PDB file of C-alpha atoms and ligand atoms in Angstrom:
ATOM      1  CA  UNK A 879       0.000  -0.003   0.000  1.00 53.00           C
ATOM      2  CA  UNK A 880       1.078   3.601  -0.603  1.00 59.00           C
ATOM      3  CA  UNK A 881       1.418   4.287   3.145  1.00 59.00           C
ATOM      4  CA  UNK A 882       4.616   2.306   3.607  1.00 61.00           C
ATOM      5  CA  UNK A 883       6.124   3.267   0.226  1.00 64.00           C
ATOM      6  CA  UNK A 884       9.581   4.716   1.069  1.00 68.00           C
ATOM      7  CA  UNK A 885       9.260   8.497   0.963  1.00 72.00           C
ATOM      8  CA  UNK A 886      11.511   9.968  -1.732  1.00 86.00           C
ATOM      9  CA  UNK A 887      14.378  12.043  -0.415  1.00 87.00           C
ATOM     10  CA  UNK A 888      12.875  15.121  -2.023  1.00 90.00           C
ATOM     11  CA  UNK A 889       9.487  14.338  -0.472  1.00 90.00           C
ATOM     12  CA  UNK A 890      11.038  14.111   3.018  1.00 87.00           C
ATOM     13  CA  UNK A 891      13.039  17.291   2.484  1.00 89.00           C
ATOM     14  CA  UNK A 892       9.887  19.216   1.571  1.00 91.00           C
ATOM     15  CA  UNK A 893       8.089  17.796   4.603  1.00 92.00           C
ATOM     16  CA  UNK A 894      10.863  19.029   6.894  1.00 92.00           C
ATOM     17  CA  UNK A 895      10.847  22.409   5.155  1.00 94.00           C
ATOM     18  CA  UNK A 896       7.120  22.789   5.663  1.00 96.00           C
ATOM     19  CA  UNK A 897       7.220  21.567   9.303  1.00 96.00           C
ATOM     20  CA  UNK A 898       9.911  24.130  10.097  1.00 97.00           C
ATOM     21  CA  UNK A 899       8.631  27.134   8.167  1.00 97.00           C
ATOM     22  CA  UNK A 900       4.907  26.703   8.744  1.00 97.00           C
ATOM     23  CA  UNK A 901       4.976  25.420  12.313  1.00 98.00           C
ATOM     24  CA  UNK A 902       8.226  25.381  14.307  1.00 98.00           C
ATOM     25  CA  UNK A 903       9.505  28.870  13.406  1.00 98.00           C
ATOM     26  CA  UNK A 904       6.202  30.747  13.962  1.00 98.00           C
ATOM     27  CA  UNK A 905       5.482  28.719  17.117  1.00 98.00           C
ATOM     28  CA  UNK A 906       8.923  29.381  18.635  1.00 98.00           C
ATOM     29  CA  UNK A 907       8.793  33.080  17.792  1.00 98.00           C
ATOM     30  CA  UNK A 908       5.268  33.450  19.221  1.00 97.00           C
ATOM     31  CA  UNK A 909       5.362  31.188  22.300  1.00 97.00           C
ATOM     32  CA  UNK A 910       9.056  30.416  22.885  1.00 98.00           C
ATOM     33  CA  UNK A 911       8.244  26.696  22.916  1.00 98.00           C
ATOM     34  CA  UNK A 912       6.984  24.148  20.408  1.00 98.00           C
ATOM     35  CA  UNK A 913       5.851  20.517  20.434  1.00 98.00           C
ATOM     36  CA  UNK A 914       6.235  18.174  17.437  1.00 98.00           C
ATOM     37  CA  UNK A 915       4.443  14.845  17.902  1.00 98.00           C
ATOM     38  CA  UNK A 916       5.208  11.689  15.869  1.00 98.00           C
ATOM     39  CA  UNK A 917       8.560  13.216  14.965  1.00 98.00           C
ATOM     40  CA  UNK A 918      10.299  10.093  13.632  1.00 97.00           C
ATOM     41  CA  UNK A 919       7.528   7.479  13.457  1.00 97.00           C
ATOM     42  CA  UNK A 920       7.029   4.309  15.474  1.00 98.00           C
ATOM     43  CA  UNK A 921       9.723   2.108  13.859  1.00 98.00           C
ATOM     44  CA  UNK A 922      12.641   4.486  14.343  1.00 98.00           C
ATOM     45  CA  UNK A 923      11.257   5.620  17.716  1.00 98.00           C
ATOM     46  CA  UNK A 924      11.239   2.029  18.939  1.00 98.00           C
ATOM     47  CA  UNK A 925      14.836   1.503  17.867  1.00 98.00           C
ATOM     48  CA  UNK A 926      15.906   4.596  19.797  1.00 98.00           C
ATOM     49  CA  UNK A 927      14.077   3.403  22.928  1.00 98.00           C
ATOM     50  CA  UNK A 928      15.899   0.076  22.704  1.00 98.00           C
ATOM     51  CA  UNK A 929      19.275   1.811  22.494  1.00 98.00           C
ATOM     52  CA  UNK A 930      18.476   4.097  25.434  1.00 98.00           C
ATOM     53  CA  UNK A 931      17.303   1.134  27.545  1.00 97.00           C
ATOM     54  CA  UNK A 932      20.571  -0.654  26.850  1.00 97.00           C
ATOM     55  CA  UNK A 933      22.607   2.448  27.793  1.00 96.00           C
ATOM     56  CA  UNK A 934      20.645   2.488  31.063  1.00 95.00           C
ATOM     57  CA  UNK A 935      20.920  -1.286  31.674  1.00 95.00           C
ATOM     58  CA  UNK A 936      24.661  -1.263  30.835  1.00 94.00           C
ATOM     59  CA  UNK A 937      25.070   1.049  33.823  1.00 92.00           C
ATOM     60  CA  UNK A 938      26.656   3.751  31.655  1.00 92.00           C
ATOM     61  CA  UNK A 939      24.480   6.442  33.252  1.00 94.00           C
ATOM     62  CA  UNK A 940      25.751   8.506  36.173  1.00 90.00           C
ATOM     63  CA  UNK A 941      23.640  10.437  38.658  1.00 81.00           C
ATOM     64  CA  UNK A 942      22.836  13.855  37.183  1.00 67.00           C
ATOM     65  CA  UNK A 943      24.970  16.632  38.655  1.00 59.00           C
ATOM     66  CA  UNK A 944      23.201  18.601  41.389  1.00 56.00           C
ATOM     67  CA  UNK A 945      20.837  21.331  40.292  1.00 48.00           C
ATOM     68  CA  UNK A 946      21.844  23.177  43.438  1.00 46.00           C
ATOM     69  CA  UNK A 947      24.207  22.195  46.282  1.00 46.00           C
ATOM     70  CA  UNK A 948      22.108  21.156  49.240  1.00 49.00           C
ATOM     71  CA  UNK A 949      23.709  19.289  52.123  1.00 53.00           C
ATOM     72  CA  UNK A 950      22.285  15.935  53.124  1.00 56.00           C
ATOM     73  CA  UNK A 951      19.259  15.224  51.020  1.00 51.00           C
ATOM     74  CA  UNK A 952      21.069  15.609  47.638  1.00 49.00           C
ATOM     75  CA  UNK A 953      19.135  12.605  46.258  1.00 46.00           C
ATOM     76  CA  UNK A 954      15.909  14.525  46.708  1.00 50.00           C
ATOM     77  CA  UNK A 955      17.178  17.213  44.309  1.00 54.00           C
ATOM     78  CA  UNK A 956      18.305  15.180  41.319  1.00 56.00           C
ATOM     79  CA  UNK A 957      16.965  11.697  40.748  1.00 81.00           C
ATOM     80  CA  UNK A 958      17.754  11.524  37.076  1.00 90.00           C
ATOM     81  CA  UNK A 959      20.727   9.533  35.760  1.00 94.00           C
ATOM     82  CA  UNK A 960      22.477  10.820  32.652  1.00 95.00           C
ATOM     83  CA  UNK A 961      24.861   9.696  29.901  1.00 96.00           C
ATOM     84  CA  UNK A 962      26.492  11.905  27.225  1.00 96.00           C
ATOM     85  CA  UNK A 963      26.176  10.390  23.754  1.00 97.00           C
ATOM     86  CA  UNK A 964      27.475  11.584  20.384  1.00 96.00           C
ATOM     87  CA  UNK A 965      25.494   9.007  18.437  1.00 95.00           C
ATOM     88  CA  UNK A 966      28.541   7.384  16.833  1.00 95.00           C
ATOM     89  CA  UNK A 967      29.235   4.994  19.748  1.00 95.00           C
ATOM     90  CA  UNK A 968      28.512   1.297  19.110  1.00 94.00           C
ATOM     91  CA  UNK A 969      24.850   0.564  19.813  1.00 95.00           C
ATOM     92  CA  UNK A 970      23.890   4.236  19.503  1.00 97.00           C
ATOM     93  CA  UNK A 971      23.385   4.434  15.738  1.00 97.00           C
ATOM     94  CA  UNK A 972      19.681   5.295  15.949  1.00 98.00           C
ATOM     95  CA  UNK A 973      20.356   7.970  18.590  1.00 98.00           C
ATOM     96  CA  UNK A 974      22.733   9.352  15.942  1.00 98.00           C
ATOM     97  CA  UNK A 975      19.931   9.311  13.360  1.00 98.00           C
ATOM     98  CA  UNK A 976      17.722  11.281  15.807  1.00 98.00           C
ATOM     99  CA  UNK A 977      20.459  13.876  16.290  1.00 98.00           C
ATOM    100  CA  UNK A 978      20.969  14.333  12.567  1.00 97.00           C
ATOM    101  CA  UNK A 979      17.219  14.743  12.057  1.00 97.00           C
ATOM    102  CA  UNK A 980      17.059  17.448  14.759  1.00 98.00           C
ATOM    103  CA  UNK A 981      20.197  19.070  13.270  1.00 98.00           C
ATOM    104  CA  UNK A 982      18.372  19.219   9.907  1.00 96.00           C
ATOM    105  CA  UNK A 983      15.366  20.972  11.497  1.00 97.00           C
ATOM    106  CA  UNK A 984      17.599  23.526  13.193  1.00 97.00           C
ATOM    107  CA  UNK A 985      19.612  24.085  10.005  1.00 95.00           C
ATOM    108  CA  UNK A 986      16.426  24.644   7.973  1.00 95.00           C
ATOM    109  CA  UNK A 987      15.237  27.110  10.633  1.00 96.00           C
ATOM    110  CA  UNK A 988      18.543  28.907  10.965  1.00 90.00           C
ATOM    111  CA  UNK A 989      18.258  32.656  10.814  1.00 95.00           C
ATOM    112  CA  UNK A 990      14.524  32.515  11.587  1.00 97.00           C
ATOM    113  CA  UNK A 991      14.704  31.373  15.226  1.00 98.00           C
ATOM    114  CA  UNK A 992      14.758  34.761  16.973  1.00 96.00           C
ATOM    115  CA  UNK A 993      17.930  36.470  15.813  1.00 97.00           C
ATOM    116  CA  UNK A 994      20.133  33.484  16.697  1.00 98.00           C
ATOM    117  CA  UNK A 995      22.861  32.168  14.437  1.00 98.00           C
ATOM    118  CA  UNK A 996      23.178  28.488  15.324  1.00 97.00           C
ATOM    119  CA  UNK A 997      26.477  26.857  14.379  1.00 95.00           C
ATOM    120  CA  UNK A 998      26.849  24.056  16.908  1.00 96.00           C
ATOM    121  CA  UNK A 999      25.440  22.048  19.776  1.00 97.00           C
ATOM    122  CA  UNK A1000      26.302  20.003  22.838  1.00 94.00           C
ATOM    123  CA  UNK A1001      26.527  16.223  22.701  1.00 96.00           C
ATOM    124  CA  UNK A1002      23.173  14.597  23.480  1.00 98.00           C
ATOM    125  CA  UNK A1003      22.282  14.056  27.111  1.00 97.00           C
ATOM    126  CA  UNK A1004      20.375  10.787  27.574  1.00 97.00           C
ATOM    127  CA  UNK A1005      18.441  11.000  30.845  1.00 96.00           C
ATOM    128  CA  UNK A1006      16.488   8.461  32.888  1.00 96.00           C
ATOM    129  CA  UNK A1007      14.257   9.245  35.869  1.00 94.00           C
ATOM    130  CA  UNK A1008      14.057   5.946  37.743  1.00 90.00           C
ATOM    131  CA  UNK A1009      10.418   6.368  38.744  1.00 92.00           C
ATOM    132  CA  UNK A1010      11.060   6.542  42.491  1.00 89.00           C
ATOM    133  CA  UNK A1011       9.155   9.795  42.772  1.00 91.00           C
ATOM    134  CA  UNK A1012      12.220  11.864  41.894  1.00 89.00           C
ATOM    135  CA  UNK A1013      11.798  14.855  39.594  1.00 92.00           C
ATOM    136  CA  UNK A1014      13.871  17.937  38.899  1.00 92.00           C
ATOM    137  CA  UNK A1015      13.604  21.256  40.744  1.00 90.00           C
ATOM    138  CA  UNK A1016      12.519  24.384  38.881  1.00 96.00           C
ATOM    139  CA  UNK A1017      15.440  25.945  37.012  1.00 96.00           C
ATOM    140  CA  UNK A1018      16.530  27.847  33.886  1.00 98.00           C
ATOM    141  CA  UNK A1019      18.824  25.920  31.505  1.00 98.00           C
ATOM    142  CA  UNK A1020      20.934  28.945  30.555  1.00 98.00           C
ATOM    143  CA  UNK A1021      20.500  31.767  33.125  1.00 98.00           C
ATOM    144  CA  UNK A1022      23.852  33.484  32.456  1.00 97.00           C
ATOM    145  CA  UNK A1023      24.420  33.644  28.692  1.00 98.00           C
ATOM    146  CA  UNK A1024      26.607  30.541  28.385  1.00 97.00           C
ATOM    147  CA  UNK A1025      25.744  30.366  24.666  1.00 98.00           C
ATOM    148  CA  UNK A1026      22.891  27.866  24.700  1.00 98.00           C
ATOM    149  CA  UNK A1027      19.850  29.296  22.902  1.00 98.00           C
ATOM    150  CA  UNK A1028      17.511  26.376  22.063  1.00 98.00           C
ATOM    151  CA  UNK A1029      16.775  23.287  24.186  1.00 98.00           C
ATOM    152  CA  UNK A1030      15.480  20.266  22.246  1.00 98.00           C
ATOM    153  CA  UNK A1031      14.107  17.303  24.181  1.00 99.00           C
ATOM    154  CA  UNK A1032      13.013  14.030  22.533  1.00 99.00           C
ATOM    155  CA  UNK A1033      10.764  11.873  24.745  1.00 99.00           C
ATOM    156  CA  UNK A1034      10.632   8.078  24.551  1.00 98.00           C
ATOM    157  CA  UNK A1035       7.870   6.893  26.885  1.00 98.00           C
ATOM    158  CA  UNK A1036       5.121   4.690  25.425  1.00 98.00           C
ATOM    159  CA  UNK A1037       1.734   4.490  27.154  1.00 97.00           C
ATOM    160  CA  UNK A1038       2.717   7.291  29.508  1.00 98.00           C
ATOM    161  CA  UNK A1039      -0.194   8.273  31.743  1.00 98.00           C
ATOM    162  CA  UNK A1040       0.570  11.489  33.613  1.00 98.00           C
ATOM    163  CA  UNK A1041      -2.325  10.947  36.047  1.00 98.00           C
ATOM    164  CA  UNK A1042      -0.651   7.750  37.248  1.00 98.00           C
ATOM    165  CA  UNK A1043       3.043   8.294  36.359  1.00 98.00           C
ATOM    166  CA  UNK A1044       3.476  12.055  36.879  1.00 98.00           C
ATOM    167  CA  UNK A1045       6.708  13.123  35.195  1.00 98.00           C
ATOM    168  CA  UNK A1046       5.156  16.161  33.497  1.00 98.00           C
ATOM    169  CA  UNK A1047       7.577  18.853  32.360  1.00 98.00           C
ATOM    170  CA  UNK A1048       6.034  22.131  33.551  1.00 98.00           C
ATOM    171  CA  UNK A1049       7.341  25.260  31.812  1.00 98.00           C
ATOM    172  CA  UNK A1050       6.559  28.680  33.368  1.00 98.00           C
ATOM    173  CA  UNK A1051       6.932  31.045  30.378  1.00 98.00           C
ATOM    174  CA  UNK A1052       8.294  34.326  31.762  1.00 98.00           C
ATOM    175  CA  UNK A1053       5.681  37.042  32.131  1.00 96.00           C
ATOM    176  CA  UNK A1054       2.817  34.789  30.999  1.00 95.00           C
ATOM    177  CA  UNK A1055      -0.249  33.980  33.099  1.00 96.00           C
ATOM    178  CA  UNK A1056      -0.273  30.316  31.970  1.00 96.00           C
ATOM    179  CA  UNK A1057       2.052  27.323  32.433  1.00 98.00           C
ATOM    180  CA  UNK A1058       2.757  24.670  29.792  1.00 98.00           C
ATOM    181  CA  UNK A1059       2.366  21.093  31.059  1.00 98.00           C
ATOM    182  CA  UNK A1060       4.142  18.727  28.678  1.00 98.00           C
ATOM    183  CA  UNK A1061       3.767  14.945  28.985  1.00 98.00           C
ATOM    184  CA  UNK A1062       6.947  13.036  28.081  1.00 98.00           C
ATOM    185  CA  UNK A1063       5.214  11.031  25.338  1.00 98.00           C
ATOM    186  CA  UNK A1064       6.892   8.579  22.945  1.00 98.00           C
ATOM    187  CA  UNK A1065       8.261  10.134  19.727  1.00 98.00           C
ATOM    188  CA  UNK A1066       7.515  13.673  20.941  1.00 98.00           C
ATOM    189  CA  UNK A1067      10.035  16.461  20.225  1.00 98.00           C
ATOM    190  CA  UNK A1068       9.927  19.614  22.377  1.00 99.00           C
ATOM    191  CA  UNK A1069      11.872  22.786  21.602  1.00 98.00           C
ATOM    192  CA  UNK A1070      12.110  25.884  23.821  1.00 98.00           C
ATOM    193  CA  UNK A1071      14.368  28.916  24.351  1.00 98.00           C
ATOM    194  CA  UNK A1072      17.045  27.874  26.872  1.00 98.00           C
ATOM    195  CA  UNK A1073      17.285  31.228  28.681  1.00 98.00           C
ATOM    196  CA  UNK A1074      15.321  32.885  31.484  1.00 98.00           C
ATOM    197  CA  UNK A1075      12.180  32.987  29.328  1.00 98.00           C
ATOM    198  CA  UNK A1076      11.532  29.323  30.162  1.00 98.00           C
ATOM    199  CA  UNK A1077      11.994  28.263  33.778  1.00 98.00           C
ATOM    200  CA  UNK A1078      10.876  24.618  34.025  1.00 98.00           C
ATOM    201  CA  UNK A1079      10.635  21.651  36.388  1.00 97.00           C
ATOM    202  CA  UNK A1080      10.038  17.912  36.095  1.00 96.00           C
ATOM    203  CA  UNK A1081       7.274  16.809  38.427  1.00 96.00           C
ATOM    204  CA  UNK A1082       7.845  13.617  40.461  1.00 95.00           C
ATOM    205  CA  UNK A1083       7.982  10.547  38.204  1.00 95.00           C
ATOM    206  CA  UNK A1084       6.517   7.218  39.260  1.00 96.00           C
ATOM    207  CA  UNK A1085       7.557   5.181  36.227  1.00 97.00           C
ATOM    208  CA  UNK A1086      10.871   4.989  34.369  1.00 97.00           C
ATOM    209  CA  UNK A1087      11.054   8.175  32.260  1.00 97.00           C
ATOM    210  CA  UNK A1088      13.518   8.465  29.358  1.00 98.00           C
ATOM    211  CA  UNK A1089      14.432  11.635  27.444  1.00 98.00           C
ATOM    212  CA  UNK A1090      17.229  12.807  25.150  1.00 98.00           C
ATOM    213  CA  UNK A1091      18.211  16.493  25.362  1.00 98.00           C
ATOM    214  CA  UNK A1092      20.370  18.526  22.960  1.00 98.00           C
ATOM    215  CA  UNK A1093      21.305  22.177  23.484  1.00 98.00           C
ATOM    216  CA  UNK A1094      22.114  24.357  20.446  1.00 98.00           C
ATOM    217  CA  UNK A1095      24.536  27.286  20.650  1.00 98.00           C
ATOM    218  CA  UNK A1096      24.117  30.796  19.310  1.00 98.00           C
ATOM    219  CA  UNK A1097      27.545  31.424  17.769  1.00 97.00           C
ATOM    220  CA  UNK A1098      27.901  35.011  19.038  1.00 98.00           C
ATOM    221  CA  UNK A1099      26.750  34.324  22.607  1.00 98.00           C
ATOM    222  CA  UNK A1100      28.916  31.184  22.741  1.00 97.00           C
ATOM    223  CA  UNK A1101      32.034  33.044  21.536  1.00 97.00           C
ATOM    224  CA  UNK A1102      31.413  35.795  24.105  1.00 97.00           C
ATOM    225  CA  UNK A1103      30.923  33.222  26.890  1.00 96.00           C
ATOM    226  CA  UNK A1104      34.232  31.556  25.940  1.00 95.00           C
ATOM    227  CA  UNK A1105      35.997  34.954  25.986  1.00 96.00           C
ATOM    228  CA  UNK A1106      34.600  35.676  29.451  1.00 94.00           C
ATOM    229  CA  UNK A1107      35.664  32.231  30.674  1.00 93.00           C
ATOM    230  CA  UNK A1108      39.201  32.637  29.230  1.00 93.00           C
ATOM    231  CA  UNK A1109      39.578  36.089  30.815  1.00 92.00           C
ATOM    232  CA  UNK A1110      38.293  34.838  34.181  1.00 91.00           C
ATOM    233  CA  UNK A1111      40.668  31.842  34.268  1.00 88.00           C
ATOM    234  CA  UNK A1112      43.580  34.044  33.013  1.00 84.00           C
ATOM    235  CA  UNK A1113      42.947  36.659  35.730  1.00 81.00           C
ATOM    236  CA  UNK A1114      42.582  33.943  38.417  1.00 80.00           C
ATOM    237  CA  UNK A1115      45.910  32.374  37.250  1.00 79.00           C
ATOM    238  CA  UNK A1116      47.640  35.783  37.319  1.00 75.00           C
ATOM    239  CA  UNK A1117      46.301  36.438  40.845  1.00 70.00           C
ATOM    240  CA  UNK A1118      47.576  33.024  42.044  1.00 67.00           C
ATOM    241  CA  UNK A1119      51.016  33.423  40.395  1.00 62.00           C
ATOM    242  CA  UNK A1120      51.526  37.085  41.389  1.00 53.00           C
TER     243      UNK A1120
HETATM  244  C1  LIG B  53      21.390  17.973  33.564  1.00 61.88           C
HETATM  245  C2  LIG B  53      20.215  18.891  33.251  1.00 61.88           C
HETATM  246  C3  LIG B  53      18.970  18.353  32.973  1.00 61.88           C
HETATM  247  C4  LIG B  53      17.909  19.205  32.692  1.00 61.88           C
HETATM  248  N1  LIG B  53      16.712  18.600  32.442  1.00 61.88           N
HETATM  249  C5  LIG B  53      15.487  19.136  32.490  1.00 61.88           C
HETATM  250  O1  LIG B  53      15.262  20.291  32.624  1.00 61.88           O
HETATM  251  C6  LIG B  53      14.362  18.114  32.354  1.00 61.88           C
HETATM  252  C7  LIG B  53      13.682  18.164  31.048  1.00 61.88           C
HETATM  253  C8  LIG B  53      12.799  16.936  30.867  1.00 61.88           C
HETATM  254  O2  LIG B  53      13.295  15.804  31.007  1.00 61.88           O
HETATM  255  O3  LIG B  53      11.596  17.111  30.613  1.00 61.88           O
HETATM  256  N2  LIG B  53      18.040  20.539  32.660  1.00 61.88           N
HETATM  257  C9  LIG B  53      19.275  21.066  32.942  1.00 61.88           C
HETATM  258  C10 LIG B  53      19.428  22.534  32.913  1.00 61.88           C
HETATM  259  C11 LIG B  53      20.374  20.260  33.235  1.00 61.88           C
HETATM  260 BR1  LIG B  53      22.053  21.034  33.619  1.00 61.88          BR
HETATM  261 FE1  LIG B  54      16.379  21.920  32.056  1.00 61.88          FE
END
């Protein structure tokens, strides 16, 4: 049947173009966040879930670094375990395909997402909330102009029921009277501005909750952040040597 006929390359390219220009760009510029459901389709989505499960079961995930230093009950602050993945490691091929598909979206959108010029990104952060009721305290991804401009999160959780499992990502768009409650649903891609416009939290999760996050850099802000970092380390070295 036509439905599973392989889409021509050109056909797929036009689909991406339309998705970006008619939906993602206007949505980001109006609301500062955007949800794309059924991003890759079930087959590829399933393969990515399998790879993430193996990364988790191989024990290659470490406890996420603390969102803020609190003595004693550190576990209560960060329950998620994370692993940094480029997508070229053995057994991570499909995670690599996901990253190249998100890269294509961002490249198509370049120049139209705010006034950002995006020329690079972080490695992907594969995260797992173990479902013990842990979540993630409210925070801003990039509060001090470290260069990150867009946060992209790909969710991998089939049959997720927020009533029962919690794990909702709640975004508090700055200056708005509403909050955005986003369920971490399978094959869902979420994009939002990484700066103070989008404080967010993960509500307590009561089932295993997987997500893959990539942060894209604005070239100017990133270069400036590197300059500031170089100056600060240089000055601290000079003060120690003097
Ligand atoms: C390590 C780290 C994780 C996160 N994750 C979330 O905000 C959760 C998003 C979701 O899974 O819905 N954010 C920051 C700023 C750092 Br750093
Ligand atoms: Fe975050």
